[in-house]
Amino acid sequence: MTAKSDVLIIGGGVIGLAIAVELKLRGASVTVLSRDFQAAASHAAAGMLAPHAEALPPSPMLDLCKRSRSLYRDWTRKLEDLTGEPTGYWPCGILAPVYTQLEHPGCSDRDASGVQEWLDRDAINLYQPGLGSDVIGGWWYPEDAQVDNRALVGALWTAAQCLGVDVRNRITVEVIQQQQRQVIGVQTSAEVIRAEHYVLATGAWSNELLPSPVRPKKGQMLSVRVPEHLQPPLKRILFAPDIYIVPRRDGRIVIGATSEDVGFTPHNTPSGIQALLERAIRLYPQLQHYPIQEFWWGFRPATPDELPILGTSPCKNLTFATGHYRNGILLAPVTASLIADLIWEQKSDSLLAHFNYSLGVPIPASTTTGIPAFSIMI
Ligand SMILES: Cc1cc2nc3c(=O)[nH]c(=O)nc-3n(C[C@H](O)[C@H](O)[C@H](O)COP(=O)(O)OP(=O)(O)OC[C@H]3O[C@@H](n4cnc5c(N)ncnc54)[C@H](O)[C@@H]3O)c2cc1C
């Protein structure tokens, strides 16, 4: 018989773990259930913290992303202090080379806030030697950054364990049991587990447990390694219109990513990898000589409006934290903080209203089947 936690989090990717650590630090007892830690999108990501390079328009989403990026330095330092493990946070900036004038809209070359600066061909080649000859210039985003997302989720997992979160891998939540707009327990592959409050943080798989508009968007990736006799030639991320190249401090270089509507179809494909390699070599030709290290793929939790789903649900004791699409690594610290405020302090930040998704179709009075117990509309 499992002791009843204050909060049970379904999903142990970056979002579920970040919320678990935050709640535990505030005094809650927390359980995390995860079907497959390694299959999480959080392992597959590139780790860019890139609200500016992603060209998000002025919006609550941009505000949310910028707030999260500003939390990153202290948040990762806290995790590193707790665990003794690195997270690979690196405020390296992002260089966004372009190939045509169309991609340089000709607006101010340096905006007043200093978040972006235009570099012409000579300037960009001085700044980053070795770019392909098709590059005509590019934008420099000094405030964007990166984290080694695999190291980060490893550190989050360790932090959760060190703090006393009950973290369990290889356990699947099969049904969310509901009664009178309350979750009364979750049926798992092992047993029924109950808590006072529940969080849905199952990423691209959210739709398997509750009807939601989250669907998988597959991304294929690969990495190469800088040969040992060379100094790492890249000191910042390269983010071109059709490819990104993310150098890690340990000499790995991550290259991504495809964006495919193929459901949960696994594996890398020759055409996916060929496209990534062609684009990467066009952008940074010397990559063609580096040894390939690894291929992998993952599933982004996409939503129709590309916004995360955060906050209250039609069940009083169930909170949503899903649908982070392309920016879940970036959004982890702000999600953790806002969701912990909501659950533990009953404080709802005004930003949350923009990501709410609990418009109401009535919930049947009681269900303990696998049939979705309520439906939701945008
Ligand atoms: C190729 C690629 C590149 C990306 N690059 C970036 C980037 O550079 N920057 C950025 O910010 N974001 C990036 N992302 C997006 C980011 O990875 C995701 O938004 C983020 O990881 C989502 O985290 P999550 O915890 O919600 O989901 P996940 O990390 O997918 O974790 C969900 C977890 O829930 C578990 N689960 C699912 N169903 C159940 C169930 N029924 N019972 C129990 N457990 C369950 C899964 O096994 C999994 O462990 C990228 C994604 C991909 C695929």
Short mmCIF file of C-alpha atoms and ligand atoms in Angstrom, two decimals, residues 9-18 32-50 54 72 145-147 149 153 157 168-175 187-189 200-206 208-209 217-221 237 239 244 246 248 254-258 296-302 321-332, ligand 1:
data_model
loop_
_atom_site.label_atom_id
_atom_site.label_comp_id
_atom_site.label_asym_id
_atom_site.label_seq_id
_atom_site.Cartn_x
_atom_site.Cartn_y
_atom_site.Cartn_z
CA ILE A 9 2.66 13.91 -10.97
CA ILE A 10 2.01 11.80 -14.04
CA GLY A 11 5.03 12.03 -16.35
CA GLY A 12 8.70 12.24 -15.47
CA GLY A 13 10.13 14.42 -18.24
CA VAL A 14 11.63 17.83 -17.61
CA ILE A 15 8.22 19.33 -16.80
CA GLY A 16 7.05 16.70 -14.32
CA LEU A 17 10.43 16.54 -12.58
CA ALA A 18 10.85 20.32 -12.39
CA VAL A 32 6.24 11.05 -9.81
CA LEU A 33 5.15 8.18 -12.05
CA SER A 34 6.86 7.77 -15.40
CA ARG A 35 6.43 5.15 -18.06
CA ASP A 36 9.79 5.58 -19.73
CA PHE A 37 12.35 8.15 -18.61
CA GLN A 38 14.55 7.57 -21.69
CA ALA A 39 11.68 8.02 -24.19
CA ALA A 40 10.88 11.52 -22.95
CA ALA A 41 11.20 14.37 -25.45
CA SER A 42 13.33 15.96 -22.75
CA HIS A 43 16.14 13.53 -23.64
CA ALA A 44 15.78 14.14 -27.37
CA ALA A 45 15.85 17.94 -27.36
CA ALA A 46 18.65 20.28 -28.40
CA GLY A 47 18.48 22.30 -25.18
CA MET A 48 18.27 25.74 -26.78
CA LEU A 49 16.86 28.51 -24.60
CA ALA A 50 15.89 30.61 -27.55
CA GLU A 54 12.66 31.31 -32.36
CA TYR A 72 17.73 29.60 -15.76
CA ALA A 145 21.45 30.37 -24.25
CA GLN A 146 21.55 26.59 -23.97
CA VAL A 147 21.49 23.80 -21.42
CA ASN A 149 19.04 18.81 -21.60
CA VAL A 153 16.95 15.84 -16.63
CA TRP A 157 15.94 13.11 -11.35
CA ARG A 168 9.19 5.76 -10.06
CA ASN A 169 10.18 4.83 -13.57
CA ARG A 170 8.63 2.02 -15.65
CA ILE A 171 5.18 2.55 -14.25
CA THR A 172 2.32 3.49 -16.54
CA VAL A 173 -0.78 5.37 -15.55
CA GLU A 174 -3.56 3.58 -17.40
CA VAL A 175 -6.64 5.42 -16.16
CA GLN A 187 -4.94 3.05 -11.99
CA THR A 188 -1.37 2.14 -12.87
CA SER A 189 0.27 -0.92 -14.34
CA LEU A 200 -0.82 15.80 -15.92
CA ALA A 201 2.70 16.20 -17.38
CA THR A 202 2.79 13.41 -19.94
CA GLY A 203 4.04 15.47 -22.88
CA ALA A 204 3.14 14.14 -26.34
CA TRP A 205 1.22 11.23 -24.77
CA SER A 206 -1.25 13.44 -22.86
CA GLU A 208 -3.88 8.90 -24.11
CA LEU A 209 -5.15 9.78 -20.64
CA LYS A 217 5.50 16.14 -33.72
CA LYS A 218 8.49 13.94 -34.42
CA GLY A 219 12.00 15.38 -34.53
CA GLN A 220 15.06 13.48 -35.74
CA MET A 221 18.52 14.55 -34.57
CA ILE A 237 24.71 28.09 -31.41
CA PHE A 239 20.38 28.72 -35.93
CA TYR A 244 20.42 24.34 -36.06
CA VAL A 246 24.42 23.31 -31.08
CA ARG A 248 28.33 21.44 -26.33
CA VAL A 254 24.09 18.43 -31.82
CA ILE A 255 22.36 18.87 -35.18
CA GLY A 256 18.59 19.13 -35.59
CA ALA A 257 15.88 18.72 -36.32
CA THR A 258 13.18 17.39 -38.59
CA TRP A 296 18.04 9.70 -32.19
CA TRP A 297 14.48 10.94 -32.39
CA GLY A 298 11.79 12.30 -30.07
CA PHE A 299 8.21 13.52 -29.98
CA ARG A 300 7.44 17.17 -29.25
CA PRO A 301 4.11 17.72 -27.47
CA ALA A 302 2.49 19.97 -30.08
CA ALA A 321 1.28 21.10 -17.42
CA THR A 322 1.61 19.84 -20.96
CA GLY A 323 1.83 20.85 -24.62
CA HIS A 324 5.18 22.65 -24.38
CA TYR A 325 5.92 21.83 -28.03
CA ARG A 326 9.30 23.27 -29.15
CA ASN A 327 10.10 25.10 -25.92
CA GLY A 328 9.64 22.69 -23.03
CA ILE A 329 13.26 22.75 -21.93
CA LEU A 330 13.22 26.54 -21.95
CA LEU A 331 9.89 26.69 -20.12
CA ALA A 332 10.69 24.19 -17.34
C1 LIG B 1 13.99 16.90 -31.58
C2 LIG B 1 13.54 17.84 -30.50
C3 LIG B 1 14.24 19.02 -30.27
C4 LIG B 1 13.83 19.90 -29.26
N1 LIG B 1 14.59 21.00 -28.98
C5 LIG B 1 14.22 21.83 -27.97
C6 LIG B 1 15.02 22.95 -27.63
O1 LIG B 1 16.09 23.16 -28.21
N2 LIG B 1 14.61 23.76 -26.61
C7 LIG B 1 13.45 23.54 -25.93
O2 LIG B 1 13.11 24.31 -25.04
N3 LIG B 1 12.66 22.46 -26.23
C8 LIG B 1 13.02 21.61 -27.23
N4 LIG B 1 12.24 20.54 -27.55
C9 LIG B 1 10.96 20.40 -26.89
C10 LIG B 1 11.08 19.76 -25.51
O3 LIG B 1 11.91 18.64 -25.59
C11 LIG B 1 9.71 19.36 -24.98
O4 LIG B 1 8.80 20.44 -25.06
C12 LIG B 1 9.82 18.94 -23.52
O5 LIG B 1 10.82 17.97 -23.35
C13 LIG B 1 8.49 18.39 -23.00
O6 LIG B 1 8.72 17.91 -21.71
P1 LIG B 1 7.60 17.05 -20.97
O7 LIG B 1 8.14 16.73 -19.63
O8 LIG B 1 6.29 17.74 -21.08
O9 LIG B 1 7.47 15.73 -21.88
P2 LIG B 1 8.47 14.51 -22.04
O10 LIG B 1 9.87 14.95 -21.86
O11 LIG B 1 8.12 13.82 -23.31
O12 LIG B 1 8.11 13.58 -20.81
C14 LIG B 1 6.86 12.96 -20.71
C15 LIG B 1 7.04 11.74 -19.83
O13 LIG B 1 5.74 11.22 -19.51
C16 LIG B 1 5.80 9.82 -19.56
N5 LIG B 1 4.44 9.31 -19.77
C17 LIG B 1 3.66 9.45 -20.86
N6 LIG B 1 2.49 8.83 -20.68
C18 LIG B 1 2.53 8.27 -19.44
C19 LIG B 1 1.62 7.50 -18.67
N7 LIG B 1 0.41 7.17 -19.14
N8 LIG B 1 1.98 7.08 -17.44
C20 LIG B 1 3.20 7.42 -16.93
N9 LIG B 1 4.10 8.16 -17.62
C21 LIG B 1 3.77 8.59 -18.86
C22 LIG B 1 6.73 9.53 -20.73
O14 LIG B 1 7.24 8.20 -20.66
C23 LIG B 1 7.79 10.60 -20.53
O15 LIG B 1 8.82 10.13 -19.70
C24 LIG B 1 12.66 19.62 -28.51
C25 LIG B 1 11.97 18.43 -28.74
C26 LIG B 1 12.40 17.54 -29.72
C27 LIG B 1 11.66 16.24 -29.91
#
